[in-house]
Tab-separated table of C-alpha atoms in Angstrom:
chain	number	residue	atom	x	y	z
A	238	MET	CA	-3.230	63.227	-39.146
A	239	ALA	CA	-3.199	60.051	-38.420
A	240	ILE	CA	-6.081	57.173	-39.390
A	241	GLY	CA	-7.938	56.752	-36.419
A	242	SER	CA	-9.522	53.641	-34.575
A	243	THR	CA	-12.997	54.283	-36.494
A	244	ALA	CA	-11.656	54.209	-39.492
A	245	ARG	CA	-9.444	50.981	-39.201
A	246	LYS	CA	-12.077	48.795	-37.522
A	247	VAL	CA	-15.076	50.176	-39.987
A	248	LEU	CA	-12.135	49.118	-42.880
A	249	TRP	CA	-11.074	45.675	-41.751
A	250	ALA	CA	-14.896	44.855	-40.730
A	251	ARG	CA	-16.165	44.956	-43.888
A	252	SER	CA	-13.200	43.896	-45.618
A	253	SER	CA	-13.694	40.710	-42.900
A	254	ASN	CA	-10.287	41.027	-42.683
A	255	VAL	CA	-9.161	39.667	-46.998
A	256	CYS	CA	-7.268	42.144	-49.715
A	257	ALA	CA	-9.742	44.032	-52.182
A	258	PHE	CA	-7.802	43.460	-55.449
A	259	PRO	CA	-10.054	41.244	-57.254
A	260	GLU	CA	-9.920	37.276	-56.897
A	261	CYS	CA	-7.250	37.622	-54.261
A	262	ASP	CA	-8.559	36.378	-51.549
A	263	GLN	CA	-5.906	36.396	-49.023
A	264	GLN	CA	-6.081	36.066	-45.130
A	265	LEU	CA	-4.376	39.719	-43.457
A	266	THR	CA	-3.182	40.309	-40.404
A	267	VAL	CA	-2.640	43.637	-38.880
A	268	ASN	CA	0.144	44.671	-38.426
A	269	LEU	CA	0.723	45.949	-34.659
A	270	HIS	CA	4.737	47.630	-35.492
A	271	ASP	CA	5.900	44.955	-33.126
A	272	ASP	CA	8.678	42.314	-32.830
A	273	GLY	CA	5.259	39.634	-33.364
A	274	SER	CA	4.458	41.893	-36.287
A	275	LYS	CA	7.949	41.020	-37.662
A	276	SER	CA	7.887	37.827	-37.268
A	277	LEU	CA	4.883	37.259	-39.103
A	278	GLU	CA	6.036	38.857	-42.003
A	279	ALA	CA	9.166	36.857	-41.643
A	280	ALA	CA	6.847	33.899	-41.790
A	281	GLY	CA	5.775	34.670	-45.334
A	282	ILE	CA	2.417	35.837	-42.709
A	283	PRO	CA	0.850	39.072	-44.809
A	284	LEU	CA	-0.116	41.654	-42.999
A	285	GLY	CA	-3.130	43.597	-43.516
A	286	GLU	CA	-2.248	47.649	-45.740
A	287	GLU	CA	-4.426	50.559	-44.956
A	288	ALA	CA	-3.936	51.283	-48.765
A	289	HIS	CA	-4.699	54.893	-49.403
A	290	ILE	CA	-7.363	56.154	-52.369
A	291	ILE	CA	-6.006	59.203	-52.859
A	292	SER	CA	-3.194	59.880	-51.140
A	293	GLY	CA	-2.476	62.544	-49.184
A	294	SER	CA	0.955	63.838	-50.107
A	295	LYS	CA	2.294	65.471	-53.328
A	296	GLY	CA	2.870	63.819	-56.168
A	297	GLY	CA	1.995	61.025	-53.902
A	298	PRO	CA	-1.011	57.261	-56.530
A	299	ARG	CA	-3.782	59.630	-57.024
A	300	PHE	CA	-3.232	63.203	-56.025
A	301	ASP	CA	-5.960	65.609	-55.745
A	302	PRO	CA	-5.337	69.016	-54.238
A	303	THR	CA	-9.029	69.826	-53.788
A	304	TYR	CA	-9.795	66.619	-51.916
A	305	PRO	CA	-9.899	67.941	-48.878
A	306	ALA	CA	-7.114	67.102	-46.006
A	307	GLU	CA	-9.346	66.025	-43.557
A	308	LYS	CA	-10.289	63.185	-45.160
A	309	VAL	CA	-7.344	61.682	-45.931
A	310	ASP	CA	-7.168	59.091	-43.459
A	311	THR	CA	-10.534	58.658	-42.603
A	312	TYR	CA	-12.314	55.579	-43.657
A	313	GLU	CA	-14.695	56.714	-46.755
A	314	ASN	CA	-10.630	57.409	-48.468
A	315	LEU	CA	-8.356	53.599	-47.414
A	316	ILE	CA	-8.467	49.896	-49.108
A	317	LEU	CA	-7.465	47.208	-47.349
A	318	LEU	CA	-4.648	45.101	-49.347
A	319	CYS	CA	-2.408	42.603	-48.933
A	320	PRO	CA	1.895	44.199	-49.408
A	321	THR	CA	1.688	43.175	-53.106
A	322	HIS	CA	-0.904	44.699	-54.022
A	323	HIS	CA	-0.308	48.247	-52.401
A	324	ARG	CA	2.271	47.978	-54.566
A	325	LEU	CA	0.848	47.299	-57.682
A	326	ILE	CA	-2.072	50.101	-57.096
A	327	ASP	CA	0.461	52.809	-56.336
A	328	LYS	CA	2.568	51.728	-59.503
A	329	ARG	CA	3.797	55.062	-61.593
A	330	GLU	CA	1.848	57.561	-58.973
A	331	GLY	CA	-0.810	55.257	-59.512
A	332	ALA	CA	-1.400	55.451	-63.524
A	333	GLY	CA	-2.895	52.185	-63.437
A	334	PHE	CA	-5.390	52.434	-60.829
A	335	THR	CA	-7.963	55.569	-61.285
A	336	VAL	CA	-10.385	56.375	-57.668
A	337	GLU	CA	-12.957	55.834	-59.228
A	338	THR	CA	-11.377	51.943	-60.259
A	339	LEU	CA	-10.700	51.502	-56.199
A	340	ARG	CA	-13.104	52.586	-54.920
A	341	ARG	CA	-15.367	50.093	-57.409
A	342	ILE	CA	-12.990	47.290	-56.027
A	343	LYS	CA	-13.769	48.174	-52.602
A	344	SER	CA	-17.177	48.459	-52.444
A	345	GLU	CA	-18.064	45.266	-54.531
A	346	HIS	CA	-15.525	43.315	-52.254
A	347	GLU	CA	-17.118	44.487	-49.408
A	348	LEU	CA	-20.511	44.226	-50.460
A	349	SER	CA	-19.479	40.584	-51.339
A	350	GLN	CA	-17.890	39.582	-47.674
A	351	ARG	CA	-21.915	41.237	-46.009
A	352	ARG	CA	-23.069	38.340	-48.007
A	353	GLN	CA	-21.440	35.527	-46.020
A	354	LYS	CA	-21.487	36.719	-42.950
A	355	THR	CA	-24.433	35.158	-40.688
A	356	GLY	CA	-27.133	37.875	-38.815
A	357	GLN	CA	-24.961	37.256	-35.357
A	358	GLU	CA	-22.015	37.977	-36.774
A	359	LYS	CA	-23.514	41.392	-38.354
A	360	ARG	CA	-24.677	42.631	-35.117
A	361	ASP	CA	-20.809	41.666	-33.673
A	362	ASP	CA	-19.742	43.957	-36.017
A	363	GLU	CA	-22.249	46.504	-35.426
A	364	ILE	CA	-21.459	45.969	-31.633
A	365	GLU	CA	-17.611	46.111	-32.255
A	366	LEU	CA	-18.076	49.883	-34.104
A	367	ARG	CA	-20.760	51.469	-31.864
A	368	THR	CA	-18.085	50.814	-29.646
A	369	ILE	CA	-15.098	51.831	-30.886
A	370	ALA	CA	-16.943	54.545	-31.721
A	371	ALA	CA	-17.902	55.776	-28.910
A	372	ILE	CA	-14.411	55.955	-27.334
A	373	GLU	CA	-13.609	57.444	-29.775
A	374	ALA	CA	-16.226	60.249	-28.209
A	375	TRP	CA	-14.163	59.481	-25.154
A	376	ALA	CA	-10.937	60.611	-26.136
A	377	ASP	CA	-12.463	64.065	-28.066
A	378	ARG	CA	-14.202	64.594	-24.886
A	379	ALA	CA	-11.306	64.093	-22.300
A	380	ASP	CA	-8.986	66.134	-24.459
A	381	LEU	CA	-6.678	63.361	-24.921
A	382	THR	CA	-3.973	64.312	-27.185
A	383	ARG	CA	-2.966	67.932	-24.457
A	384	TRP	CA	-3.047	65.264	-21.280
A	385	GLU	CA	-0.282	66.730	-20.001
A	386	GLY	CA	-1.957	70.230	-19.885
A	387	VAL	CA	-5.497	69.596	-18.489
A	388	THR	CA	-3.673	67.711	-15.573
A	389	TRP	CA	-0.995	70.966	-15.381
A	390	LYS	CA	-3.510	72.998	-14.548
A	391	LEU	CA	-4.918	70.309	-12.535
A	392	ASN	CA	-1.041	70.685	-10.467
A	393	ALA	CA	-0.073	74.104	-10.730
A	394	PRO	CA	0.775	75.814	-7.264
A	395	ILE	CA	-2.862	78.238	-7.670
A	396	GLN	CA	-5.055	75.790	-9.124
A	397	ARG	CA	-7.081	78.148	-11.946
A	398	LEU	CA	-10.168	76.905	-14.283
A	399	LYS	CA	-11.761	78.674	-16.285
A	400	GLU	CA	-15.820	78.124	-16.434
A	401	SER	CA	-15.921	76.952	-19.451
A	402	GLU	CA	-13.682	73.843	-18.512
A	403	ILE	CA	-15.096	73.381	-15.291
A	404	ALA	CA	-19.221	72.922	-17.779
A	405	SER	CA	-16.778	70.853	-19.896
A	406	PHE	CA	-15.996	68.533	-17.446
A	407	THR	CA	-19.155	68.079	-15.871
A	408	GLN	CA	-20.425	67.168	-18.797
A	409	LEU	CA	-17.931	64.394	-19.017
A	410	GLY	CA	-18.322	63.551	-15.891
A	411	GLU	CA	-22.267	62.551	-16.712
A	412	TRP	CA	-21.699	60.858	-20.165
A	413	ALA	CA	-19.036	58.623	-18.659
A	414	LEU	CA	-21.768	58.595	-15.920
A	415	THR	CA	-23.940	57.358	-18.146
A	416	ARG	CA	-22.639	54.886	-20.808
A	417	ASN	CA	-24.104	51.455	-21.470
A	418	TRP	CA	-21.100	49.056	-23.012
A	419	PRO	CA	-21.310	45.449	-24.645
A	420	SER	CA	-21.064	43.022	-22.065
A	421	ALA	CA	-19.307	41.700	-24.465
A	422	TYR	CA	-16.111	43.542	-23.784
A	423	PRO	CA	-16.273	43.340	-20.015
A	424	GLU	CA	-12.900	44.990	-19.575
A	425	ILE	CA	-13.590	47.921	-21.126
A	426	LYS	CA	-16.722	48.675	-19.172
A	427	ARG	CA	-14.319	47.751	-15.728
A	428	ALA	CA	-12.277	50.319	-16.869
A	429	PHE	CA	-14.912	53.448	-17.566
A	430	ASP	CA	-16.892	52.165	-14.728
A	431	ASN	CA	-13.485	53.190	-12.617
A	432	TYR	CA	-12.702	56.106	-14.665
A	433	SER	CA	-16.412	57.701	-14.076
A	434	LEU	CA	-15.899	56.733	-10.451
A	435	ILE	CA	-12.593	58.934	-10.348
A	436	LEU	CA	-13.563	61.790	-12.907
A	437	CYS	CA	-17.031	62.568	-10.476
A	438	ASP	CA	-15.247	63.049	-7.162
A	439	THR	CA	-12.839	64.521	-9.070
A	440	VAL	CA	-15.732	67.352	-10.896
A	441	ASN	CA	-17.046	67.179	-7.307
A	442	HIS	CA	-14.391	68.874	-5.514
A	443	ILE	CA	-14.197	71.061	-8.351
A	444	ARG	CA	-17.312	72.266	-7.487
A	445	LYS	CA	-17.804	72.445	-3.558
A	446	SER	CA	-13.383	73.898	-3.649
A	447	PHE	CA	-13.187	76.633	-6.690
A	448	GLN	CA	-15.533	80.361	-6.742
A	449	PRO	CA	-15.391	82.508	-9.412
A	450	ILE	CA	-12.563	85.561	-9.391
A	451	GLU	CA	-13.748	89.058	-8.283
A	452	GLY	CA	-13.411	90.854	-11.584
A	453	LYS	CA	-13.223	88.201	-13.866
A	454	GLU	CA	-16.180	86.240	-13.187
A	455	GLU	CA	-15.195	83.318	-15.848
A	456	ILE	CA	-11.998	82.190	-14.618
A	457	TRP	CA	-12.636	79.820	-10.990
A	458	GLU	CA	-9.982	79.465	-8.410
A	459	ILE	CA	-9.311	77.405	-5.155
A	460	TYR	CA	-11.482	79.547	-2.953
A	461	ARG	CA	-8.421	81.233	-0.085
A	462	GLU	CA	-10.838	82.647	2.874
A	463	TYR	CA	-7.726	84.464	4.096
A	464	LYS	CA	-7.173	87.178	0.838
A	465	HIS	CA	-11.112	87.664	1.257
A	466	ARG	CA	-11.539	88.830	4.503
A	467	LEU	CA	-9.212	90.020	8.271
A	468	MET	CA	-8.921	87.591	10.372
A	469	SER	CA	-6.535	86.265	13.614
A	470	GLN	CA	-3.097	84.072	12.319
A	471	ASP	CA	-4.736	80.923	14.492
A	472	GLY	CA	-7.513	81.974	11.667
A	473	TYR	CA	-5.121	82.869	9.091
A	474	ASP	CA	-3.438	79.523	9.427
A	475	ALA	CA	-6.480	77.219	9.376
A	476	ALA	CA	-7.505	79.627	6.668
A	477	LEU	CA	-4.628	78.680	4.974
A	478	LYS	CA	-4.684	74.949	5.484
A	479	ASP	CA	-7.264	74.307	4.493
A	480	PHE	CA	-6.938	76.154	0.915
A	481	GLU	CA	-3.343	73.540	1.013
A	482	TYR	CA	-5.434	70.199	1.901
A	483	ARG	CA	-8.266	71.221	-0.722
A	484	SER	CA	-5.378	71.610	-3.613
A	485	ASP	CA	-3.283	68.752	-2.602
A	486	VAL	CA	-6.421	66.906	-2.826
A	487	LEU	CA	-6.616	67.888	-6.762
A	488	CYS	CA	-3.355	67.037	-6.593
A	489	GLU	CA	-4.249	63.715	-5.899
A	490	LEU	CA	-7.451	62.853	-7.722
A	491	SER	CA	-5.993	64.563	-10.836
A	492	LEU	CA	-2.648	61.489	-10.560
A	493	GLU	CA	-5.750	59.621	-10.394
A	494	LEU	CA	-7.360	60.704	-13.017
A	495	THR	CA	-4.794	60.438	-14.983
A	496	LYS	CA	-4.373	56.178	-13.838
A	497	ALA	CA	-8.011	55.457	-14.773
A	498	ALA	CA	-7.446	56.937	-18.056
A	499	ASN	CA	-4.877	55.059	-18.930
A	500	PHE	CA	-6.848	52.325	-17.149
A	501	VAL	CA	-8.996	52.498	-20.176
A	502	CYS	CA	-6.583	52.903	-22.962
A	503	ASP	CA	-5.131	49.473	-21.428
A	504	ALA	CA	-8.313	47.657	-22.408
A	505	VAL	CA	-8.962	49.343	-25.625
A	506	ARG	CA	-5.879	48.392	-26.680
A	507	SER	CA	-6.412	44.053	-24.826
A	508	GLU	CA	-10.032	43.965	-26.192
A	509	ILE	CA	-10.966	45.778	-29.579
A	510	ASP	CA	-7.558	47.583	-30.846
A	511	PRO	CA	-3.876	46.556	-30.890
A	512	LEU	CA	-3.201	50.087	-32.301
A	513	PHE	CA	-5.074	52.361	-30.181
A	514	ARG	CA	-2.915	55.766	-29.287
A	515	PHE	CA	-0.327	53.313	-30.174
A	516	GLU	CA	1.691	55.834	-31.541
A	517	GLU	CA	0.977	58.842	-28.456
A	518	GLY	CA	1.381	56.276	-25.939
A	519	ALA	CA	0.978	56.444	-22.111
A	520	LEU	CA	-0.677	59.864	-21.074
A	521	PRO	CA	1.254	62.061	-19.467
A	522	HIS	CA	0.500	63.412	-15.485
A	523	ARG	CA	2.627	66.915	-15.521
A	524	VAL	CA	3.462	68.744	-12.004
A	525	GLY	CA	4.645	72.192	-11.662
A	526	ASP	CA	4.903	75.486	-12.650
A	527	GLY	CA	6.354	75.386	-15.772
A	528	VAL	CA	9.085	77.994	-15.639
A	529	PHE	CA	10.967	77.182	-12.323
A	530	SER	CA	9.744	73.125	-12.789
A	531	ASN	CA	8.075	70.967	-14.791
A	532	THR	CA	7.653	68.048	-14.807
A	533	PHE	CA	6.134	64.432	-16.470
A	534	THR	CA	6.005	61.383	-15.473
A	535	ARG	CA	3.849	57.652	-16.337
A	536	GLU	CA	1.233	57.047	-14.125
A	537	GLU	CA	-0.522	53.567	-14.514
A	538	TYR	CA	-2.043	50.792	-12.171
A	539	GLY	CA	-0.236	48.340	-10.579
A	540	SER	CA	-0.597	44.772	-10.182
A	541	ALA	CA	-2.310	44.614	-7.002
A	542	GLU	CA	-4.489	47.935	-8.238
A	543	ARG	CA	-5.554	46.353	-11.384
A	544	ASP	CA	-6.602	43.251	-9.356
A	545	ARG	CA	-9.274	44.684	-7.706
A	546	THR	CA	-12.990	45.426	-9.637
A	547	HIS	CA	-11.794	49.472	-8.815
A	548	PRO	CA	-8.120	50.230	-9.423
A	549	TYR	CA	-9.120	53.680	-8.137
A	550	PRO	CA	-9.072	54.050	-4.335
A	551	GLY	CA	-12.140	56.505	-3.718
A	552	LYS	CA	-11.454	59.796	-2.243
A	553	LYS	CA	-11.613	59.146	1.281
A	554	ALA	CA	-8.017	57.674	0.533
A	555	ILE	CA	-7.294	59.604	-0.864
A	556	GLU	CA	-7.991	62.535	1.561
A	557	ALA	CA	-6.523	60.339	3.640
A	558	ARG	CA	-3.353	59.762	1.880
A	559	VAL	CA	-3.013	63.962	1.614
A	560	ARG	CA	-3.016	63.925	5.936
A	561	GLU	CA	-0.512	60.806	5.934
A	562	GLN	CA	2.026	62.185	3.678
A	563	GLY	CA	1.598	66.677	4.375
A	564	GLY	CA	1.379	67.251	0.856
A	565	SER	CA	-0.245	65.589	-2.060
A	566	SER	CA	2.817	63.256	-4.159
A	567	ARG	CA	4.247	66.626	-6.157
């Protein structure tokens, strides 16, 4: 587990980017783990460190085997410090600073910082925290940690989905469509509006094209009429062509959905959290049957697409692309 965006934002906002150690008052800069941060550090600019009050590692500072592992990287177990005081509290496995002492230091520091803020600053902090919390809720609902598995199911030679997965897609589409994003973050709002458009088109395409497999009602696939009744050769060819067309459109929609999701991640990093999915990187787009072929690609909008209000061109354009290509891009 790693420190999430919400925990990080709450910690930095309530600490006002200042070291929590008594009488330090060192103004801190976020470490983006990039060349710019290295240059700042080399120039003597202190980078903030999100220190753990209770270590998650056996033998670490103030390690407590009874402390829940899922709480180690949460806001309640973090304190913002400068590098000097982080090293100080962790010396000799943290023997000089108890858990209770660090919690008191953190609480007193955050209360002191809050008293110095204006009403508008407090409201701005709350909007920022609520926004990043909604973004983390999206990341969980969209299953970003398993994105390659999501796209693979939409790109397999025979696309099949569980009924519960279709329901999750539908619920996510409704959630995305009804979000109100603060005007303070115009790129995030634009990215989510774009994501909502492609997601709704994908859900509608699945709903119109899929039917439950006979005898396995919990599994759905694109309806193949030629498998369910006798028909002439011309009828068979037309039904097969219809199946392939619906399958290819879904493949193209999954590609566009990956672009849109990566566009959202870029907007979040640009406007609110530079470290959002920093370690995980871009969402991968997976194509293949998992046996004879298995390809991962990085799908993102180009500069011309990003210049449009909505980079996603719309389902009609996707359908035209499939017809022009004679199939999908897989």
